[in-house]
XYZ file of C-alpha atoms in Angstrom:
568
model
C 52.130 -9.370 7.384
C 53.578 -10.307 3.989
C 53.431 -7.541 1.369
C 54.302 -8.505 -2.192
C 56.942 -6.394 -4.006
C 54.384 -5.609 -6.726
C 51.882 -4.238 -4.176
C 54.543 -2.113 -2.502
C 55.870 -0.703 -5.786
C 52.328 -0.052 -7.071
C 51.631 2.058 -3.955
C 54.866 4.034 -4.422
C 53.863 4.718 -8.044
C 50.349 5.725 -6.916
C 51.886 8.150 -4.395
C 54.033 9.567 -7.237
C 57.247 8.708 -5.426
C 58.615 6.737 -8.398
C 57.495 6.086 -11.983
C 56.729 2.704 -13.583
C 60.174 2.344 -15.212
C 61.884 2.971 -11.861
C 59.499 0.487 -10.213
C 60.499 -2.269 -12.655
C 64.205 -1.617 -12.060
C 63.719 -1.653 -8.268
C 61.805 -4.955 -8.374
C 64.489 -6.669 -10.514
C 67.345 -5.270 -8.380
C 65.686 -6.422 -5.126
C 65.209 -9.941 -6.575
C 68.855 -10.098 -7.738
C 70.049 -9.127 -4.268
C 67.560 -11.538 -2.645
C 66.238 -8.812 -0.317
C 62.661 -8.125 0.809
C 61.382 -5.081 -1.076
C 60.995 -2.979 2.110
C 64.541 -3.733 3.264
C 65.981 -3.105 -0.204
C 64.214 0.264 -0.524
C 65.506 1.431 2.863
C 69.093 0.245 2.474
C 70.047 0.065 -1.201
C 67.807 2.478 -3.114
C 67.747 6.253 -3.590
C 64.027 6.445 -2.767
C 63.395 8.738 0.215
C 63.081 6.749 3.445
C 60.041 8.677 4.653
C 58.159 7.853 1.426
C 58.953 4.129 1.920
C 57.919 4.235 5.589
C 54.600 5.935 4.730
C 53.760 3.076 2.360
C 54.835 0.501 4.958
C 52.615 2.184 7.567
C 49.708 2.088 5.095
C 50.033 -1.679 4.618
C 50.556 -2.345 8.338
C 47.570 -0.094 9.133
C 49.534 1.916 11.714
C 50.160 5.680 11.948
C 53.367 7.190 10.515
C 55.159 10.081 12.247
C 57.968 12.243 10.860
C 59.927 12.665 14.090
C 62.457 15.044 12.482
C 59.673 17.600 11.897
C 58.012 17.194 15.318
C 58.907 18.380 18.781
C 58.589 15.912 21.647
C 56.027 16.770 24.333
C 57.737 17.115 27.751
C 54.720 15.381 29.355
C 55.175 12.345 27.083
C 58.930 12.258 27.788
C 58.104 12.199 31.503
C 56.437 8.786 31.195
C 59.378 6.892 29.640
C 62.905 7.268 31.084
C 65.794 7.965 28.725
C 67.413 4.569 29.556
C 64.276 2.717 28.368
C 64.017 4.895 25.241
C 67.656 4.143 24.315
C 67.397 0.399 25.085
C 64.320 -0.139 22.900
C 64.899 2.697 20.367
C 61.551 4.327 21.108
C 60.635 7.999 21.490
C 57.489 9.211 23.294
C 56.420 12.338 21.405
C 52.825 13.153 22.389
C 50.373 12.692 25.263
C 46.576 12.899 25.072
C 45.218 13.626 28.582
C 41.607 12.922 27.513
C 42.297 9.284 26.652
C 45.446 9.031 28.815
C 47.357 7.798 25.746
C 51.102 8.124 25.137
C 52.157 8.121 21.470
C 55.508 6.389 20.971
C 57.591 6.333 17.767
C 59.321 3.042 16.938
C 60.754 1.152 13.989
C 58.622 -1.907 14.935
C 55.018 -0.816 15.626
C 53.660 -4.405 15.573
C 55.844 -5.496 18.513
C 53.066 -6.379 20.977
C 55.520 -7.395 23.713
C 57.058 -3.921 23.554
C 53.583 -2.366 23.670
C 52.658 -4.383 26.795
C 55.969 -3.554 28.501
C 55.563 0.201 27.866
C 51.952 0.180 29.074
C 53.038 -1.439 32.353
C 55.939 1.019 32.636
C 53.833 4.116 32.024
C 50.534 2.918 33.476
C 48.945 4.546 30.404
C 47.569 3.399 27.073
C 50.476 3.252 24.572
C 50.021 3.758 20.821
C 53.030 2.686 18.757
C 53.636 4.581 15.507
C 56.113 3.903 12.711
C 59.047 6.296 12.283
C 62.501 6.429 10.704
C 64.854 4.657 13.160
C 67.677 7.160 12.467
C 65.330 10.030 13.336
C 64.281 8.227 16.537
C 67.904 7.759 17.699
C 68.678 11.407 16.916
C 65.399 12.474 18.553
C 66.251 10.647 21.791
C 69.547 12.556 22.048
C 67.908 15.896 21.302
C 64.735 15.477 23.390
C 66.231 14.030 26.569
C 69.497 15.966 26.677
C 68.229 19.263 25.225
C 68.575 22.398 27.302
C 64.820 22.946 26.939
C 62.720 19.935 27.935
C 64.136 18.940 31.359
C 63.498 22.367 32.930
C 60.068 22.616 31.330
C 59.183 19.116 32.581
C 60.078 20.148 36.120
C 57.986 23.307 35.861
C 55.042 21.430 34.344
C 55.143 18.969 37.230
C 54.551 21.921 39.569
C 51.647 23.273 37.540
C 48.272 21.678 38.155
C 45.931 22.285 35.243
C 42.969 22.105 37.639
C 44.480 24.885 39.749
C 45.056 26.992 36.622
C 41.426 26.634 35.570
C 40.227 27.781 38.998
C 42.524 30.781 39.407
C 42.544 34.104 37.632
C 45.294 34.471 35.009
C 46.738 37.484 36.844
C 47.611 35.373 39.870
C 48.781 32.332 37.943
C 51.265 34.223 35.798
C 53.109 35.397 38.887
C 53.617 31.815 40.060
C 57.100 30.363 39.766
C 56.298 27.480 37.346
C 54.887 29.689 34.543
C 57.650 32.284 34.991
C 60.195 29.453 34.915
C 58.775 28.072 31.649
C 58.946 31.539 30.017
C 62.535 32.027 31.260
C 63.528 28.592 29.926
C 61.981 29.329 26.494
C 63.933 32.616 26.334
C 67.200 31.107 27.595
C 67.022 28.352 24.984
C 66.446 30.981 22.278
C 69.627 32.796 23.332
C 71.676 29.599 23.579
C 70.350 28.381 20.219
C 71.013 31.712 18.398
C 67.311 32.086 17.527
C 66.146 35.311 15.907
C 62.424 34.768 16.622
C 60.221 32.729 18.981
C 56.691 31.685 17.930
C 54.239 30.551 20.652
C 51.141 29.192 18.924
C 47.839 27.847 20.237
C 46.443 24.717 18.606
C 43.249 22.855 19.449
C 44.893 20.379 21.825
C 48.375 21.787 22.501
C 50.629 24.836 22.461
C 53.689 24.631 20.251
C 56.885 26.637 20.518
C 58.948 27.206 17.373
C 62.278 28.981 16.968
C 63.673 30.628 13.847
C 67.301 29.510 13.823
C 69.531 30.516 10.907
C 66.445 31.702 9.047
C 64.480 28.416 9.305
C 61.604 27.736 11.731
C 62.166 24.674 13.937
C 59.612 23.177 16.302
C 61.346 22.479 19.614
C 58.648 22.104 22.233
C 54.978 21.306 22.746
C 53.134 22.254 25.929
C 49.718 21.350 27.377
C 46.946 23.580 26.000
C 45.776 24.254 29.573
C 48.732 26.543 30.335
C 48.546 28.554 27.095
C 46.582 31.528 28.488
C 48.825 31.774 31.552
C 51.941 31.645 29.361
C 50.616 34.434 27.098
C 49.576 36.535 30.097
C 53.059 36.233 31.620
C 54.657 37.480 28.381
C 52.088 40.295 28.109
C 52.885 41.480 31.634
C 56.613 41.509 30.817
C 55.876 43.433 27.570
C 53.525 45.921 29.287
C 50.557 44.890 27.151
C 46.917 44.713 28.315
C 46.395 41.148 29.530
C 42.583 41.387 29.442
C 42.551 42.491 25.754
C 42.478 39.371 23.587
C 40.454 40.565 20.583
C 42.990 42.841 18.857
C 46.726 42.574 18.036
C 49.116 44.293 20.460
C 52.799 45.233 20.437
C 55.275 45.548 23.277
C 58.897 45.008 24.206
C 61.080 44.036 27.180
C 64.677 43.170 28.016
C 65.969 39.772 29.096
C 69.381 39.003 30.538
C 71.189 35.655 30.732
C 74.625 35.916 32.322
C 76.559 38.602 30.442
C 74.235 38.407 27.421
C 71.277 40.756 27.078
C 68.569 40.860 24.426
C 65.792 43.296 23.625
C 62.594 41.419 22.742
C 60.072 42.978 20.376
C 56.750 41.259 21.100
C 53.654 40.984 18.908
C 50.362 39.292 19.840
C 47.718 38.145 17.362
C 44.254 36.656 18.071
C 43.827 33.298 16.279
C 41.005 30.768 16.176
C 42.440 28.681 19.051
C 43.853 31.513 21.159
C 46.451 34.252 21.016
C 49.722 33.762 19.162
C 52.872 35.511 20.358
C 55.940 36.212 18.211
C 59.066 37.580 19.889
C 61.920 39.052 17.821
C 65.262 38.859 19.642
C 67.577 41.828 19.149
C 71.041 41.562 20.711
C 72.062 44.414 22.996
C 75.510 42.935 23.596
C 78.176 41.789 21.161
C 78.030 44.740 18.758
C 77.218 44.838 15.054
C 79.232 42.944 12.434
C 81.656 44.757 10.102
C 80.705 44.956 6.399
C 83.249 42.221 5.556
C 81.775 39.930 8.224
C 78.316 40.291 6.663
C 79.542 38.715 3.412
C 80.584 41.751 1.353
C 83.948 41.279 -0.355
C 85.964 42.097 -3.467
C 84.408 44.562 -5.920
C 81.108 44.552 -4.019
C 82.760 45.806 -0.819
C 84.786 48.362 -2.822
C 81.650 49.697 -4.584
C 79.741 50.038 -1.272
C 82.665 51.780 0.464
C 82.978 54.222 -2.461
C 79.244 55.024 -2.326
C 79.134 55.637 1.447
C 82.160 57.948 1.440
C 80.389 60.424 -0.877
C 79.029 63.474 0.998
C 75.568 63.189 -0.608
C 73.384 60.767 -2.562
C 70.917 57.908 -1.990
C 71.912 54.333 -1.206
C 69.102 51.778 -1.299
C 69.120 48.324 0.319
C 66.459 46.009 -1.092
C 65.088 42.577 -0.315
C 62.113 40.841 1.343
C 61.341 40.965 5.073
C 63.987 39.114 7.076
C 66.742 39.421 4.473
C 69.075 41.387 6.777
C 68.574 44.879 5.292
C 68.454 46.595 8.701
C 71.634 44.868 9.912
C 73.496 45.975 6.760
C 72.316 49.580 7.186
C 73.276 49.654 10.865
C 76.720 48.222 10.029
C 77.212 51.046 7.493
C 76.013 53.696 9.978
C 78.332 52.320 12.686
C 81.234 52.695 10.231
C 80.203 56.313 9.489
C 79.393 57.179 13.129
C 81.933 59.837 14.154
C 81.731 62.896 16.445
C 82.093 65.131 13.362
C 78.865 63.951 11.672
C 75.210 64.256 12.657
C 73.290 61.035 11.887
C 69.495 60.938 12.275
C 67.335 57.856 11.703
C 63.579 57.473 11.261
C 62.522 53.879 11.938
C 59.491 51.647 12.429
C 60.440 50.062 14.793
C 63.898 50.933 16.158
C 65.608 47.542 16.112
C 69.051 48.408 17.495
C 69.859 51.321 19.763
C 73.273 52.737 18.802
C 75.169 55.317 20.832
C 75.885 58.496 18.854
C 72.846 58.185 16.551
C 69.686 60.289 16.899
C 67.060 57.584 16.440
C 63.375 58.461 16.031
C 60.480 55.997 16.255
C 57.602 56.521 13.798
C 54.307 57.197 15.637
C 51.391 57.658 13.183
C 48.835 58.132 16.027
C 50.775 61.197 17.174
C 51.231 62.428 13.595
C 54.891 61.366 13.298
C 55.076 59.521 9.966
C 57.998 58.912 7.596
C 56.879 62.002 5.671
C 56.496 64.435 8.615
C 59.625 63.070 10.312
C 61.707 63.513 7.174
C 60.500 67.126 6.783
C 61.594 67.974 10.342
C 64.924 66.130 9.881
C 65.995 68.645 7.242
C 65.812 71.371 9.927
C 68.051 69.341 12.278
C 71.296 70.022 10.350
C 71.960 66.327 9.509
C 74.853 64.943 7.470
C 73.406 61.441 7.154
C 69.742 60.404 7.175
C 68.321 56.878 7.449
C 64.669 56.488 6.439
C 63.426 53.038 7.463
C 61.493 52.493 4.239
C 60.521 54.440 1.125
C 56.900 53.454 0.699
C 55.000 56.379 -0.883
C 55.287 59.362 -3.250
C 55.847 61.954 -0.472
C 58.703 60.008 1.197
C 60.323 59.379 -2.215
C 60.180 63.082 -3.101
C 61.559 64.181 0.299
C 64.396 61.595 0.205
C 65.437 62.819 -3.261
C 65.239 66.472 -2.132
C 67.379 65.651 0.938
C 70.030 64.040 -1.284
C 69.938 66.970 -3.747
C 70.538 69.425 -0.902
C 73.758 67.724 0.197
C 72.713 64.897 2.523
C 73.670 61.214 2.395
C 70.390 59.250 2.527
C 69.965 55.532 3.255
C 66.708 53.634 2.895
C 65.115 50.280 2.049
C 62.732 49.065 -0.635
C 60.902 45.751 -1.012
C 62.153 44.571 -4.421
C 63.643 41.258 -5.547
C 66.895 42.576 -7.015
C 69.024 45.703 -7.218
C 68.010 46.775 -10.742
C 64.251 46.619 -10.004
C 64.699 49.274 -7.299
C 65.090 51.964 -9.995
C 61.756 51.414 -11.851
C 60.161 51.048 -8.384
C 61.421 54.533 -7.383
C 59.970 55.917 -10.633
C 56.631 54.165 -9.834
C 56.694 55.903 -6.444
C 56.842 59.290 -8.147
C 60.583 59.895 -8.474
C 61.543 61.837 -11.614
C 64.130 59.870 -13.703
C 66.398 62.941 -14.143
C 66.443 63.494 -10.349
C 67.029 59.813 -9.551
C 69.985 59.710 -11.967
C 71.435 62.784 -10.185
C 71.322 61.357 -6.655
C 71.293 57.522 -6.700
C 74.766 56.196 -5.788
C 74.146 52.450 -5.336
C 71.377 49.873 -5.104
C 72.092 46.810 -2.975
C 69.989 43.622 -2.936
C 70.560 40.868 -0.408
C 69.378 37.569 1.076
C 70.562 35.535 4.060
C 71.948 32.020 3.559
C 72.873 29.465 6.211
C 76.590 28.799 6.731
C 77.947 25.255 6.566
C 78.858 23.976 10.037
C 82.684 23.988 10.286
C 82.635 21.091 12.781
C 81.134 18.612 10.289
C 82.001 20.174 6.908
C 82.915 17.670 4.193
C 84.101 18.022 0.605
C 82.391 16.255 -2.290
C 82.433 16.238 -6.070
C 79.173 17.518 -7.586
C 77.234 15.684 -10.305
C 77.860 16.694 -13.960
C 74.483 18.481 -14.000
C 75.390 20.641 -10.971
C 78.857 21.379 -12.433
C 77.278 22.497 -15.696
C 74.850 24.755 -13.789
C 77.704 26.370 -11.781
C 79.744 26.982 -14.957
C 76.734 28.498 -16.771
C 75.725 30.768 -13.877
C 79.234 32.040 -13.082
C 80.465 32.404 -16.673
C 83.621 34.583 -16.637
C 83.515 34.698 -12.797
C 84.332 30.962 -12.584
C 87.707 30.561 -10.775
C 90.465 29.923 -13.330
C 91.551 26.644 -11.680
C 88.296 25.032 -12.853
C 88.712 26.265 -16.440
C 92.155 24.612 -16.454
C 90.672 21.203 -15.750
C 90.943 20.953 -11.954
C 88.007 18.882 -10.566
C 85.282 21.019 -9.009
C 84.795 20.606 -5.258
C 81.746 21.648 -3.241
C 81.043 21.368 0.477
C 78.222 20.305 2.800
C 77.650 19.621 6.490
C 77.217 15.985 7.521
C 75.287 17.000 10.639
C 76.647 16.854 14.181
C 75.701 17.755 17.758
C 77.272 21.202 17.296
C 74.756 22.192 14.574
C 71.858 20.099 15.925
C 72.394 17.675 13.010
C 71.290 20.261 10.424
C 74.694 20.652 8.722
C 74.416 24.453 9.089
C 75.622 26.801 11.813
C 75.359 30.587 11.534
C 74.401 32.793 8.598
C 76.044 34.764 5.801
C 74.477 37.316 3.443
C 74.701 37.066 -0.323
C 74.711 40.392 -2.124
C 74.117 42.168 -5.402
C 75.657 45.660 -5.515
C 74.610 47.806 -8.478
C 76.988 50.747 -8.825
C 75.345 53.672 -10.626
C 77.764 54.384 -13.492
C 77.381 56.970 -16.307
C 76.034 54.236 -18.638
C 73.378 53.218 -16.075
C 72.529 56.886 -15.507
C 71.679 57.182 -19.219
C 69.348 54.173 -18.907
C 67.643 55.731 -15.856
C 67.078 58.964 -17.815
C 65.371 56.984 -20.589
C 63.207 55.062 -18.008
C 64.754 51.748 -19.106
C 63.433 48.459 -17.726
C 65.058 46.620 -14.818
C 66.276 43.933 -17.243
C 68.096 46.513 -19.425
C 69.700 48.085 -16.332
C 70.822 44.652 -15.082
C 72.280 43.739 -18.502
C 74.318 46.976 -18.497
C 75.436 46.281 -14.924
C 76.638 42.802 -15.911
C 78.788 44.369 -18.656
C 80.466 46.451 -15.950
C 81.073 45.182 -12.373
C 77.687 43.747 -11.289
C 77.740 40.320 -9.642
C 74.163 39.062 -9.293
C 73.050 37.394 -6.048
C 73.042 33.870 -7.473
C 76.627 34.329 -8.705
C 77.749 35.689 -5.317
C 76.061 32.704 -3.646
C 77.758 30.202 -6.000
C 81.171 31.815 -5.364
C 80.556 31.452 -1.619
C 79.525 27.811 -2.189
C 82.806 27.141 -4.073
C 84.656 28.717 -1.121
C 82.936 26.312 1.300
C 80.904 28.996 3.098
C 77.424 27.777 2.109
C 75.828 25.144 -0.157
C 74.417 25.318 -3.691
C 71.060 24.060 -2.323
C 70.932 26.934 0.160
C 71.701 29.509 -2.558
C 68.936 28.102 -4.772
C 66.501 28.139 -1.822
C 66.916 31.883 -1.257
C 68.095 33.395 -4.542
C 66.343 31.444 -7.300
C 64.006 33.961 -8.908
């Protein structure tokens, strides 16, 4: 099918991919280079490939699939051998058992000879869909050689969906294939450094997603027929009620792979297509990182160490859910954990079990809340108290009283930055004159992905990015750049080591607000968060974005990653 350049460009403009001025330039450039518009856009332009392919699929009247954002179905992979996939650059990614159709991604969806060949090979109906050829080649490597799909394919081959429908879930979940699938899902999570596993029911499939380095990635799709058996198996392991599907449930269990052991915190939730399970993985082996390993350094590390060596006071760690607050607090407590001190913690839930700490789980049904627990703690002769979260007036008042009576208190708050924690404490009923007496430090944090060391490359940023870095860092900008040395940033090219993401591992970026006499005066006058931050900046405060940019200049993370998590 011949598509005129004008038609193609008009569709890109309609889809708001480019504007009219860009369209004119592209058309002239393609003519000068004597290239078809589609080829020019894919090879020589800065227009995103997926946007070009979507328009191409529209004109060819074929489906488009973003393979990079999809997980291949093990059943579909079973129909086409890896050798055939590599020879023809095709990737089977979905199977519809109702119509016995295999969906196959290709760069040439109108190749009828290929379609016929694959139909004979699979003995199924084959639907070719357009996809980015680079994503297909990468997808073949990941899907066929991944540590996840081959084992699951073997287990699925043993599971007959007809048998599952006929049997009770309680008998099916004990069968080897379902247990094997669950074990494989958990083993992959441990190998892939995942922090969470999501098992979600959809209308026609079950998808498994992993949170790796803070980002959810879809790695596997399973037949919908085994969903209930899969959930029941996990519920049995977690000691949940398998016949209760109408209300959310919580449970936990341990899983061991070789020398590694994890504690899994499990949560079930009824959804429209079936129950969803989320499992949080908490390492029981390997120990907690030191403060320096978390990403604290320089004046920030010094300010934290000064605050935690005081015999009394309150230290707050703030940030949204999943920003690493608990890990930071546990790292501090591990540093302070000595036979000469009594440390008690009140948590909901207890995420890490640490020898030497007296850890208490909140249990509202039994009357053990943050408030009642904190009251009883004061009769337990503690030196250091950790309260999982300050969330109401009573807990705020008790935490302040504990600090005033000579205890070192740690807790968390859900605020965006370190300065906002102070007005938030006042909102929760804390008196400004008491807060100024006991608050030692307020720490805000986020977690950024680390650049993969195996594929890290240096590059020179654009003038706009340079200007942004200079403006954000101000006096913190390393002196070599003020003397005219060209600015260098880093990024990951993507390799097998990091699953072609360019990132491997995580690092926290921090904002440590030290409570100085000048800030104490502002607290007493109930100053706004902005005024407190401005005073902090005049002293030693490094805001999160600045800390992130300094880590980007050091090649630890990227500017894009800092902006993703710390742009407020």
